[in-house]
XYZ file of C-alpha atoms in Angstrom:
758
model
C -28.651 19.696 -12.689
C -28.588 21.523 -9.704
C -30.655 20.436 -6.398
C -30.355 23.169 -3.774
C -29.984 22.346 -0.250
C -33.108 22.497 2.066
C -33.211 25.885 3.393
C -33.102 24.345 7.033
C -29.983 22.394 6.018
C -28.373 25.508 4.089
C -29.139 27.469 7.488
C -28.045 25.091 9.720
C -24.723 24.440 7.333
C -23.985 28.517 7.629
C -24.695 28.540 11.047
C -21.795 25.709 11.534
C -19.502 27.314 9.362
C -19.650 30.820 11.419
C -18.684 29.301 14.447
C -16.012 26.622 12.981
C -13.794 28.596 10.222
C -10.980 30.668 11.735
C -10.366 34.184 10.821
C -7.272 33.098 8.467
C -9.756 31.260 6.147
C -12.375 33.271 5.869
C -11.366 36.542 4.147
C -11.914 37.578 0.474
C -8.564 36.505 -0.180
C -6.438 33.201 1.249
C -2.945 33.977 1.944
C -1.135 30.888 2.920
C 0.627 30.965 5.783
C 4.354 31.067 5.214
C 5.251 28.380 7.342
C 2.773 25.828 6.513
C 4.023 22.853 4.934
C 0.701 22.135 3.639
C 0.326 25.154 1.520
C 3.574 26.038 1.002
C 6.406 23.461 -0.290
C 9.598 26.033 -0.476
C 10.498 29.104 -2.087
C 12.070 29.436 -5.542
C 15.179 28.361 -6.489
C 16.524 31.620 -7.726
C 18.384 32.935 -4.789
C 16.996 36.705 -4.905
C 13.524 35.472 -5.323
C 11.913 34.410 -2.023
C 8.785 33.741 -3.446
C 6.750 30.442 -2.689
C 6.771 27.411 -4.924
C 4.090 27.081 -7.877
C 6.107 24.307 -9.562
C 7.975 21.959 -7.016
C 9.009 19.712 -9.441
C 11.313 22.607 -11.073
C 11.371 24.389 -7.542
C 10.295 27.640 -9.197
C 7.496 30.104 -8.706
C 4.844 30.854 -11.000
C 6.585 33.914 -12.697
C 10.104 32.532 -13.071
C 8.721 29.387 -14.453
C 6.961 31.285 -17.214
C 10.063 33.185 -17.708
C 11.925 29.822 -18.015
C 9.439 28.555 -20.584
C 9.516 31.521 -22.466
C 13.298 31.487 -22.689
C 12.952 28.176 -24.492
C 13.132 25.707 -21.284
C 17.034 25.758 -21.258
C 19.133 23.730 -18.854
C 17.917 25.128 -15.455
C 20.898 25.295 -13.330
C 22.744 27.442 -15.985
C 19.768 29.545 -16.522
C 19.174 30.095 -12.600
C 22.539 32.587 -12.705
C 21.611 35.037 -15.527
C 17.687 35.222 -14.400
C 18.955 35.884 -10.609
C 20.773 38.793 -11.950
C 17.919 39.985 -13.815
C 15.723 39.690 -11.069
C 17.764 41.983 -9.037
C 17.973 44.373 -11.528
C 13.982 44.386 -11.595
C 13.621 44.803 -7.996
C 15.576 48.465 -7.844
C 13.492 51.279 -8.556
C 15.153 53.275 -11.481
C 16.656 56.709 -10.147
C 16.723 60.030 -11.660
C 18.880 60.747 -14.967
C 20.228 63.679 -13.059
C 23.783 62.788 -11.518
C 23.472 62.436 -7.963
C 19.637 62.704 -7.715
C 18.502 59.706 -6.037
C 14.615 60.171 -6.502
C 12.547 57.773 -8.503
C 12.406 58.193 -12.094
C 8.842 59.192 -13.167
C 8.507 60.476 -16.653
C 11.490 60.357 -19.322
C 14.129 58.671 -16.511
C 13.753 62.129 -14.538
C 12.230 62.490 -10.875
C 9.054 64.338 -10.587
C 10.883 67.253 -9.656
C 13.439 67.506 -12.488
C 10.513 66.523 -15.016
C 8.598 69.698 -13.792
C 12.079 71.556 -14.447
C 12.635 70.321 -17.780
C 9.281 70.965 -18.978
C 9.129 74.709 -17.543
C 12.430 75.010 -19.856
C 10.632 73.870 -23.089
C 11.300 70.514 -22.867
C 14.701 70.717 -24.696
C 16.890 67.848 -25.884
C 16.719 65.955 -23.294
C 20.179 64.422 -23.615
C 22.162 67.589 -23.585
C 19.937 69.146 -20.920
C 20.702 66.078 -18.380
C 24.342 66.809 -19.395
C 24.169 70.453 -18.127
C 21.887 69.929 -15.461
C 23.580 69.691 -11.781
C 21.676 68.464 -8.995
C 20.927 70.931 -6.227
C 19.612 70.227 -2.709
C 16.625 71.406 -0.990
C 17.152 74.739 0.998
C 15.172 73.695 3.967
C 15.386 70.234 4.181
C 17.439 67.381 3.605
C 16.220 64.501 1.812
C 14.818 61.439 3.232
C 14.622 57.651 2.319
C 11.804 55.897 1.350
C 10.133 53.579 4.291
C 9.473 50.392 1.577
C 11.699 47.634 2.983
C 14.580 47.591 0.429
C 14.160 50.916 -1.325
C 17.128 53.160 -1.561
C 15.258 56.129 -3.173
C 14.661 59.233 -1.762
C 11.025 60.728 -1.193
C 9.759 63.670 -2.996
C 9.512 66.044 -0.019
C 9.905 65.751 3.743
C 6.167 65.223 4.340
C 6.055 61.964 2.486
C 7.241 58.710 3.465
C 7.519 56.825 0.360
C 9.395 57.443 -2.727
C 7.182 58.648 -6.120
C 7.092 54.771 -7.337
C 5.882 53.304 -3.866
C 3.822 56.041 -3.274
C 1.813 55.533 -6.476
C 1.291 51.858 -5.667
C 0.260 52.815 -2.276
C -2.340 55.005 -3.405
C -3.795 52.951 -6.023
C -3.734 50.007 -3.264
C -6.341 51.849 -1.156
C -4.278 54.143 1.300
C -4.023 51.921 4.011
C -1.810 52.202 6.839
C 1.847 51.731 5.706
C 2.527 48.711 7.978
C -0.535 47.043 7.080
C 0.426 48.056 3.294
C 3.613 46.652 3.663
C 2.616 43.345 4.993
C -0.012 43.160 2.139
C 2.597 43.698 -0.733
C 4.603 40.818 1.180
C 1.529 38.632 0.892
C 0.667 39.452 -2.372
C 4.261 38.333 -3.862
C 3.202 34.826 -2.945
C 0.621 32.338 -4.590
C -2.910 32.963 -2.720
C -6.467 32.628 -3.820
C -9.094 35.136 -4.497
C -12.451 34.700 -3.264
C -13.770 37.957 -3.390
C -16.337 37.655 -6.056
C -18.125 34.434 -4.401
C -21.085 34.636 -2.255
C -20.426 34.595 1.503
C -21.286 31.115 2.252
C -19.168 29.913 -0.579
C -16.266 31.771 0.434
C -16.987 29.937 3.851
C -17.583 26.486 2.519
C -14.068 26.762 0.720
C -12.457 28.246 3.536
C -13.565 25.306 5.752
C -12.014 22.904 3.058
C -8.620 25.013 3.379
C -8.849 24.902 7.002
C -9.493 21.191 7.186
C -6.751 20.456 4.815
C -4.322 22.669 7.101
C -5.533 20.660 10.278
C -4.975 17.196 8.794
C -1.670 18.513 7.585
C -0.554 15.522 5.464
C -1.700 16.345 1.870
C -0.092 19.335 0.008
C -2.249 21.757 -1.428
C -0.820 23.920 -3.999
C -2.789 27.652 -4.202
C -3.112 27.134 -7.920
C -4.985 23.771 -7.570
C -7.407 25.644 -5.414
C -7.802 28.427 -7.597
C -8.616 26.113 -10.469
C -11.321 24.613 -8.250
C -12.552 27.993 -7.496
C -12.697 28.881 -11.025
C -15.283 25.587 -11.725
C -17.184 26.491 -8.740
C -17.729 30.354 -10.282
C -18.598 29.186 -13.642
C -20.981 26.506 -11.979
C -23.485 28.964 -10.685
C -24.275 26.868 -7.179
C -24.968 28.399 -4.158
C -22.940 25.849 -2.262
C -21.042 22.963 -2.783
C -23.901 20.456 -1.885
C -26.057 21.500 -4.316
C -24.443 18.586 -6.600
C -23.122 15.352 -5.523
C -19.797 13.990 -6.670
C -20.859 12.666 -9.791
C -22.357 16.065 -10.851
C -19.268 17.983 -10.177
C -17.036 15.513 -12.020
C -19.336 15.550 -15.010
C -19.151 19.336 -15.098
C -15.494 19.820 -14.273
C -13.964 16.996 -16.676
C -10.547 16.838 -14.986
C -7.875 15.716 -17.695
C -6.057 12.667 -16.374
C -2.735 12.787 -14.883
C -2.971 16.468 -14.608
C -3.429 19.267 -11.942
C -7.243 19.216 -12.667
C -7.499 16.251 -10.943
C -6.251 17.720 -7.653
C -8.524 20.572 -8.154
C -11.271 18.236 -8.305
C -10.218 16.417 -5.190
C -10.189 19.459 -3.686
C -14.041 19.873 -4.300
C -15.105 16.698 -3.448
C -12.946 16.460 -0.038
C -14.231 20.161 0.557
C -17.817 18.497 0.212
C -17.036 15.502 2.265
C -15.622 17.883 5.092
C -19.231 19.862 4.790
C -21.060 16.870 5.477
C -18.922 15.640 8.111
C -19.850 19.070 9.783
C -23.433 18.791 9.229
C -23.599 15.398 10.766
C -20.821 15.761 13.610
C -22.899 15.102 16.281
C -24.418 11.268 15.074
C -22.897 10.445 12.110
C -24.578 7.014 12.141
C -28.038 8.705 12.104
C -26.954 10.174 9.012
C -25.386 6.898 7.358
C -27.680 4.426 8.347
C -31.011 5.485 6.526
C -28.850 5.399 3.395
C -28.566 2.861 0.742
C -24.894 3.899 0.498
C -22.630 4.115 3.487
C -19.675 6.236 3.332
C -17.677 4.588 6.173
C -15.344 7.434 6.433
C -18.022 9.547 7.984
C -18.027 6.698 10.776
C -14.399 7.154 11.265
C -13.845 3.294 10.294
C -10.724 1.647 8.441
C -11.306 2.470 4.431
C -8.002 1.181 3.428
C -9.514 -1.772 1.727
C -13.422 -0.457 1.384
C -14.773 2.901 1.493
C -18.348 2.354 0.594
C -21.315 -0.526 1.363
C -23.857 -0.272 -0.791
C -27.197 -2.064 -0.085
C -29.582 -1.152 -3.092
C -29.083 -4.529 -4.373
C -31.462 -5.884 -1.512
C -34.989 -5.379 -2.985
C -36.916 -6.581 0.169
C -37.671 -3.640 2.402
C -37.736 -6.073 5.356
C -34.559 -7.925 4.481
C -32.437 -4.310 3.455
C -33.673 -3.224 7.048
C -32.470 -6.452 8.840
C -29.164 -6.474 6.635
C -28.461 -2.679 7.646
C -28.880 -3.272 11.128
C -27.000 -6.272 11.112
C -24.000 -4.595 9.488
C -24.267 -1.811 11.869
C -23.903 -4.459 14.616
C -21.061 -6.171 12.908
C -19.268 -2.996 12.514
C -19.711 -1.660 15.895
C -17.984 -4.960 16.943
C -14.600 -3.792 14.926
C -15.285 -6.342 12.121
C -13.245 -5.678 9.057
C -15.224 -3.696 6.728
C -13.948 -5.883 3.760
C -15.625 -9.059 5.407
C -18.718 -6.890 5.969
C -18.993 -6.086 2.138
C -18.736 -9.917 1.354
C -21.373 -10.346 3.859
C -23.937 -7.649 1.970
C -22.891 -9.350 -1.194
C -24.126 -12.541 -0.191
C -27.632 -11.334 1.426
C -27.593 -9.629 -1.973
C -27.645 -12.900 -3.806
C -30.132 -14.316 -1.511
C -32.262 -11.119 -2.043
C -32.000 -11.765 -5.940
C -33.062 -15.338 -5.581
C -36.175 -14.633 -3.486
C -37.024 -11.906 -5.861
C -36.744 -14.262 -8.777
C -38.612 -16.841 -7.107
C -41.472 -15.014 -5.149
C -40.931 -11.454 -5.985
C -39.742 -8.349 -3.981
C -42.718 -8.331 -2.222
C -41.841 -11.518 -0.521
C -42.391 -11.637 3.292
C -40.526 -12.726 6.362
C -42.349 -15.671 7.082
C -41.735 -16.895 3.324
C -37.773 -17.435 4.034
C -38.121 -21.146 5.186
C -35.796 -24.075 5.295
C -37.291 -25.080 1.749
C -36.441 -21.759 0.079
C -32.935 -21.789 1.622
C -32.442 -25.345 0.341
C -33.268 -23.825 -3.230
C -31.023 -21.071 -2.666
C -28.260 -23.274 -1.806
C -28.904 -25.521 -4.942
C -29.121 -22.231 -7.285
C -25.680 -20.914 -5.704
C -23.994 -24.174 -7.121
C -24.260 -22.976 -10.741
C -24.572 -19.027 -10.151
C -20.969 -19.496 -8.175
C -19.264 -22.310 -9.300
C -16.020 -21.674 -7.252
C -16.515 -23.361 -3.977
C -14.229 -21.025 -1.806
C -16.489 -18.071 -2.741
C -19.627 -20.145 -2.283
C -18.629 -21.336 0.826
C -18.004 -17.710 1.970
C -21.469 -16.738 0.774
C -23.164 -19.504 2.717
C -21.336 -18.571 5.831
C -22.327 -15.172 5.656
C -26.212 -16.169 5.109
C -25.644 -18.688 8.080
C -23.945 -16.275 10.564
C -26.833 -13.795 9.303
C -29.889 -15.805 10.178
C -28.114 -16.910 13.594
C -27.606 -13.547 14.628
C -31.423 -12.531 13.586
C -32.859 -15.471 15.273
C -30.485 -14.704 18.360
C -31.475 -10.945 18.857
C -34.628 -11.518 17.736
C -34.780 -8.860 14.949
C -37.332 -10.127 13.133
C -39.932 -12.520 14.715
C -42.111 -13.539 11.913
C -38.754 -15.287 10.516
C -39.436 -19.113 10.629
C -37.201 -20.854 13.200
C -36.154 -23.340 10.479
C -34.792 -20.497 7.974
C -31.029 -21.774 9.206
C -27.863 -23.198 7.634
C -27.014 -26.952 8.838
C -24.090 -28.371 7.156
C -24.755 -27.231 3.978
C -21.146 -25.795 3.104
C -19.303 -27.111 0.223
C -16.128 -29.498 0.893
C -13.437 -26.973 0.746
C -10.913 -28.053 -2.005
C -7.064 -28.812 -1.183
C -4.898 -25.858 -1.072
C -2.702 -25.732 -4.196
C 1.001 -24.960 -3.923
C 1.227 -21.196 -4.140
C 5.307 -21.094 -4.251
C 6.959 -19.597 -7.257
C 9.097 -21.897 -9.256
C 12.779 -21.835 -8.648
C 13.710 -20.913 -12.056
C 11.368 -17.900 -11.832
C 12.854 -16.939 -8.415
C 16.454 -16.662 -9.656
C 15.010 -14.252 -12.426
C 13.191 -12.351 -9.743
C 15.843 -12.168 -7.222
C 18.724 -11.635 -9.238
C 20.512 -8.024 -8.465
C 19.662 -6.806 -12.459
C 16.324 -7.645 -11.898
C 15.902 -6.021 -8.413
C 17.610 -2.979 -9.655
C 14.654 -2.548 -12.243
C 12.234 -1.964 -9.351
C 10.498 1.346 -9.830
C 11.157 2.816 -6.614
C 13.873 2.264 -4.014
C 11.573 1.767 -0.955
C 9.528 -0.840 -2.970
C 13.032 -2.875 -4.029
C 13.687 -3.281 -0.357
C 9.893 -4.320 0.759
C 10.312 -7.128 -2.125
C 13.831 -8.084 -0.465
C 12.074 -8.233 3.032
C 9.155 -10.231 1.767
C 11.551 -12.985 -0.212
C 14.071 -12.962 2.800
C 11.800 -13.096 5.888
C 8.088 -14.121 4.301
C 6.112 -11.205 5.972
C 2.723 -10.341 4.228
C 2.612 -6.929 2.454
C 0.468 -5.036 5.208
C 3.123 -6.344 7.653
C 5.834 -4.715 5.876
C 4.056 -1.641 4.631
C 3.323 -0.937 8.664
C 6.996 -1.771 9.922
C 7.893 0.646 12.414
C 10.996 2.430 12.251
C 12.992 1.398 14.847
C 12.401 -2.561 13.687
C 15.812 -4.073 13.946
C 16.988 -5.518 17.142
C 19.851 -7.621 17.989
C 20.517 -10.598 20.679
C 23.731 -10.873 23.032
C 25.671 -12.179 20.229
C 24.865 -8.928 18.203
C 22.818 -10.879 15.683
C 20.295 -8.776 13.858
C 16.494 -9.547 13.785
C 13.566 -8.301 12.087
C 11.270 -7.059 14.698
C 7.513 -7.010 13.169
C 4.228 -6.994 14.251
C 1.559 -9.632 13.053
C -1.203 -7.476 11.923
C -3.577 -10.723 11.201
C -2.918 -11.372 14.850
C -3.676 -8.363 16.685
C -0.522 -6.698 16.255
C 1.413 -9.488 17.985
C 5.329 -8.827 17.861
C 7.595 -11.181 16.049
C 11.003 -11.431 14.841
C 12.613 -13.236 11.866
C 16.671 -13.653 11.562
C 18.139 -11.487 9.415
C 21.439 -11.161 7.251
C 24.019 -8.350 7.937
C 23.488 -7.367 4.512
C 19.720 -6.771 4.548
C 20.227 -4.979 8.012
C 22.148 -2.874 6.381
C 19.775 -1.905 3.549
C 17.041 -1.612 6.406
C 19.385 0.989 8.340
C 19.863 3.009 4.788
C 15.965 3.299 4.366
C 16.095 4.566 7.895
C 18.556 7.409 7.115
C 16.564 8.230 3.676
C 13.407 8.558 6.006
C 15.227 10.949 8.248
C 16.476 12.825 5.523
C 12.853 13.496 4.005
C 11.478 14.044 7.715
C 14.128 15.257 9.866
C 11.506 15.333 12.830
C 10.898 11.803 12.284
C 8.196 9.093 11.038
C 6.549 6.090 12.926
C 7.395 4.052 9.739
C 9.816 2.338 7.965
C 8.151 3.040 4.686
C 6.268 5.905 4.893
C 3.672 7.081 2.320
C 5.233 8.865 -0.970
C 2.244 11.078 -1.578
C -0.357 12.784 0.684
C 2.225 12.753 3.588
C 4.001 15.741 4.385
C 4.347 15.100 8.445
C 5.484 11.326 7.818
C 2.561 9.935 9.615
C 1.207 7.839 7.097
C 2.557 4.365 5.631
C 3.252 3.058 2.202
C 0.182 2.603 0.168
C -0.510 -1.203 -1.085
C -2.233 0.327 -4.100
C 1.010 2.004 -5.238
C 3.158 -0.787 -4.297
C 1.021 -3.467 -6.329
C 0.922 -1.071 -9.355
C 5.028 -0.901 -9.006
C 4.933 -5.052 -9.120
C 2.629 -5.101 -11.955
C 5.177 -2.763 -14.220
C 8.171 -4.534 -12.843
C 7.039 -8.217 -13.922
C 5.648 -6.867 -16.916
C 9.427 -5.339 -17.479
C 11.308 -8.868 -16.375
C 8.797 -10.516 -19.025
C 8.075 -13.599 -16.866
C 7.177 -17.092 -18.356
C 6.594 -20.433 -17.351
C 7.768 -23.557 -19.272
C 5.219 -23.152 -21.960
C 6.266 -19.609 -22.544
C 3.076 -18.094 -20.854
C 3.353 -14.878 -18.774
C 3.551 -15.525 -15.441
C 1.793 -13.664 -12.852
C 3.284 -12.959 -9.359
C 1.714 -11.610 -6.295
C 3.280 -10.338 -3.227
C 1.892 -13.062 -0.958
C 3.640 -15.715 -2.919
C 6.996 -14.817 -1.557
C 5.591 -15.687 1.963
C 4.434 -19.326 0.289
C 7.922 -19.600 -1.509
C 10.096 -19.121 1.930
C 7.902 -21.358 3.653
C 8.675 -24.326 0.820
C 12.306 -23.271 0.589
C 12.554 -23.795 4.643
C 10.683 -26.959 4.653
C 12.750 -28.356 1.846
C 16.062 -27.378 3.584
C 15.119 -29.829 6.360
C 13.909 -26.830 8.778
C 11.515 -28.402 11.271
C 8.371 -27.647 10.427
C 7.958 -25.998 14.237
C 10.563 -23.946 13.376
C 9.095 -22.672 10.358
C 5.898 -22.150 12.244
C 7.763 -19.971 15.010
C 9.228 -17.828 11.630
C 6.250 -17.183 9.945
C 4.523 -16.517 13.191
C 1.651 -19.044 12.363
C -1.331 -19.710 15.012
C -1.008 -23.468 14.451
C 0.827 -26.175 12.842
C -2.237 -26.630 10.285
C -1.254 -23.169 8.970
C 2.576 -24.128 8.412
C 1.640 -27.474 6.720
C 0.193 -25.595 3.691
C 3.915 -24.546 3.206
C 5.035 -27.998 3.656
C 5.477 -29.117 0.370
C 8.608 -30.879 -0.829
C 9.533 -30.181 -4.533
C 10.003 -33.242 -6.487
C 13.913 -32.594 -6.903
C 14.081 -32.486 -3.268
C 12.267 -35.986 -2.786
C 14.583 -37.083 -5.699
C 17.841 -35.956 -4.156
C 17.160 -37.683 -0.909
C 16.290 -41.020 -2.554
C 19.483 -40.753 -4.945
C 21.368 -40.294 -1.684
C 20.401 -43.988 -0.415
C 22.542 -46.675 -1.693
C 20.027 -49.785 -1.904
C 21.159 -53.277 -1.024
C 18.520 -56.234 -1.274
C 18.666 -59.446 0.969
C 21.610 -60.935 -1.068
C 23.719 -58.196 -0.191
C 23.913 -57.168 -4.034
C 23.380 -53.487 -5.264
C 19.664 -52.609 -6.238
C 19.917 -50.647 -9.302
C 17.952 -49.008 -11.955
C 19.345 -46.738 -14.636
C 18.464 -43.259 -14.098
C 17.484 -42.795 -17.848
C 15.365 -45.902 -17.821
C 11.689 -45.259 -18.698
C 10.609 -46.354 -15.454
C 13.140 -44.815 -13.249
C 10.827 -41.753 -12.329
C 7.844 -44.464 -11.392
C 10.092 -46.408 -9.385
C 11.456 -43.138 -7.714
C 7.933 -42.243 -6.923
C 6.873 -45.798 -5.690
C 9.807 -46.176 -3.590
C 9.472 -43.028 -1.993
C 5.595 -43.886 -1.222
C 6.864 -47.570 0.082
C 9.720 -45.954 2.180
C 7.289 -43.400 3.975
C 4.740 -46.508 5.022
C 6.867 -49.723 5.599
C 9.724 -49.179 7.283
C 11.508 -52.163 8.867
C 13.916 -51.742 11.691
C 17.032 -52.547 9.536
C 15.897 -51.184 6.222
C 12.481 -51.108 4.046
C 10.162 -53.346 2.459
C 10.131 -53.262 -1.133
C 6.978 -55.030 -1.532
C 3.400 -53.345 -2.854
C 1.853 -51.823 -0.157
C -1.161 -54.004 -0.771
C 1.068 -57.260 -0.307
C 0.206 -59.456 2.701
C 4.035 -60.519 4.059
C 4.128 -64.253 4.225
C 7.409 -64.087 6.331
C 6.921 -64.127 10.316
C 9.950 -62.216 10.855
C 11.059 -59.439 8.251
C 14.029 -61.218 8.124
C 17.186 -61.339 5.202
C 15.350 -64.117 3.516
C 12.395 -62.008 2.122
C 12.757 -61.140 -1.435
C 11.615 -57.683 -0.838
C 14.109 -56.774 1.396
C 16.161 -53.681 0.703
C 18.196 -51.960 3.021
C 20.961 -48.728 2.998
C 24.092 -47.673 4.617
C 22.341 -45.743 7.589
C 21.335 -49.226 8.670
C 24.733 -50.695 8.760
C 25.321 -50.489 12.712
C 22.198 -52.408 13.016
C 23.373 -55.074 10.706
C 26.870 -55.064 12.664
C 24.752 -55.464 15.825
C 22.675 -58.536 14.326
C 26.025 -60.133 13.169
C 27.892 -59.686 16.657
C 24.386 -61.488 18.009
C 23.961 -64.192 15.695
C 27.608 -65.141 16.577
C 26.944 -65.302 19.849
C 24.123 -67.165 19.091
C 25.892 -69.861 16.994
C 28.538 -70.280 19.997
C 25.573 -70.998 22.249
C 23.877 -73.242 20.079
C 27.227 -75.165 19.837
C 27.616 -75.782 23.157
C 24.167 -76.995 23.714
C 24.037 -79.122 20.840
C 21.263 -77.411 18.789
C 22.752 -77.993 15.281
C 19.389 -76.784 13.406
C 19.745 -73.768 15.054
C 23.474 -73.400 14.354
C 22.733 -74.318 10.407
C 19.866 -71.422 10.278
C 21.689 -68.795 12.174
C 24.883 -69.717 9.886
C 22.753 -69.188 6.746
C 21.813 -65.517 8.327
C 25.418 -64.835 9.258
C 26.847 -65.096 5.888
C 24.033 -63.099 4.440
C 24.948 -60.492 7.163
C 28.607 -60.868 5.747
C 27.336 -60.090 2.095
C 25.248 -57.038 3.111
C 27.915 -55.441 5.125
C 30.645 -55.874 2.731
C 28.293 -54.686 -0.208
C 27.141 -51.506 1.806
C 30.976 -50.757 2.193
C 31.405 -50.468 -1.491
C 28.195 -50.402 -3.066
C 27.593 -47.347 -5.560
C 24.607 -45.063 -5.304
C 21.599 -44.878 -7.235
C 20.901 -48.563 -7.851
C 18.188 -51.360 -6.900
C 17.863 -54.713 -7.361
C 15.302 -57.074 -5.980
C 14.963 -61.110 -5.567
C 18.318 -61.354 -6.108
C 18.596 -59.836 -9.604
C 18.258 -56.503 -11.371
C 14.795 -56.065 -12.755
C 12.138 -52.936 -12.513
C 10.708 -52.492 -9.379
C 7.100 -52.642 -11.186
C 8.298 -56.256 -12.278
C 9.668 -56.778 -8.628
C 6.168 -56.065 -7.422
């Protein structure tokens, strides 16, 4: 199992450790600095104790936690008072039984001098002897007090500086200078880590791991967690933590889930990482580039979504080398590592195709356009999803283009390129959450069940402001601004668009909840935090923002509690990003102009906003029902709402209304019908109008009356006849529009179905 370090590597590591590890972290015993928030979370809740915590959840030191468990785990607040008195009593060195003698008791409850006197008298009955013995002070000197801090007992003689009890402890402790011994005793009372029985190199490695935790300053590391790790290391018998890889350490330690053991294993793996980083500090790329598994943390890159890149699935040596070179170049241009991981997956698929068709020894010259077309055909069956398939093809297209442009592989055929080979992207499906589900989600009772207060506020901001989850997690602490009218706005940064500043109007209620969150952050971090939602774990100094993993896990638990189901009683899965789509759809349905929605959601282009521009059927129907329909005869155009064709008629009219709008109404004819009338006039049997055109009809009536008068003056009887008929129809239409009821359709002068009318 053990694979020792090469001697030169081990020597190099030891030399670097000797140069790097500072004195507080290189002794045989590690005593955490009492002011360190990394190793010390506070002191025991027993007032007279003062020892650093070992069990932060109970706020007890190791000794008092064990006493509390031994007492049967009683109600802790009631237990504290009695235990405080007992602790004070245990701290007091017992004095001599002889009255007025303040020396420390040694044997039979007597001090050293009185015990010798009692034995010289033949060890009589102790109780009777004590009752008749009086204290007599020494003749040549006065009694002196013990120098141990807080001890009130006398010493055993003028030449001694400690009482008998503390003298024995000092003697057995090695007789070090008293001031050093006092410091040693005080430090030994608190949790510490003993490394005395490890070899010097291992002590330095563990000390370096402790030093790095201290320097990073954001992850709490309890000494008992490190002690457990040291126990494993001691029993493993390794000479260095780098003798085994992470998988070997995990198999050896076998940590229990949801237990402090996992933290102890994490200390070992984190220390191994820091040791490796120390070795490759000068050039981490020189260490990572030849590997088939890159650890992006060594390269100082963003590892929130992806930490490791794997190239082992690319079996052709020349292709493997090209892909690693390409990925290094893309990472140096600060591309998202998650995108690079997708690129590697596409190259792996291409490698698998080449291996299956021409073998793993395929040369670059064999990757021709014909081979690429074969891969594209094979990809259609192996990757049926067009969106995923398009991502794979785009990755290979970019890869081949970059290889040709930089001339990384001159043997690669010039026709090894991707042309217009992308599959058609399917139309985006609506991703908004149905309103009956949103009513359940938004209810105060449901929101109150969210597992954490900060997560609950994040959900409310997502619902009301439509931000992406990353944008909410990284909201700055000062994120509320007000305009000249004192209206609140959420000031956020669009992380997708290079941290572009954006604003969203807030209600006073939501602004008040954000202020409450700010107060909670200041209570936790009196020195402040840059984030409105700081991380809960591994965030002692408040420098880290909330984790997406934790929030998504809480969302899953919350949805299970709510038990959301669709109209078929099937469980419904909701994602954080759907709240953004839902808000966009709601704004569109509320008749908010699309450019305004684009500004509120901070989209780059109207095309992005158009994804949300989907009117609910209820909204379309509501607009239709608000319109009062009148036909060319001035009679209401009706169809019963419960008629079997009502939905079809509504849909048809909505389509026609959108495509064929007349100056004074709508054409109810089928879209494919050619109009037989030169003028879309009132004689058309397909003519339909509504109250919104009432003023146009009145103006046309006024113009028609004037035209009739002019024609009568000119003696144009035919013109008078035609316009008089038009005038009578206008009178009928205007009269009907004033009194007609809603939800009616009539075509051709009689009530009938729209389909029949078509």
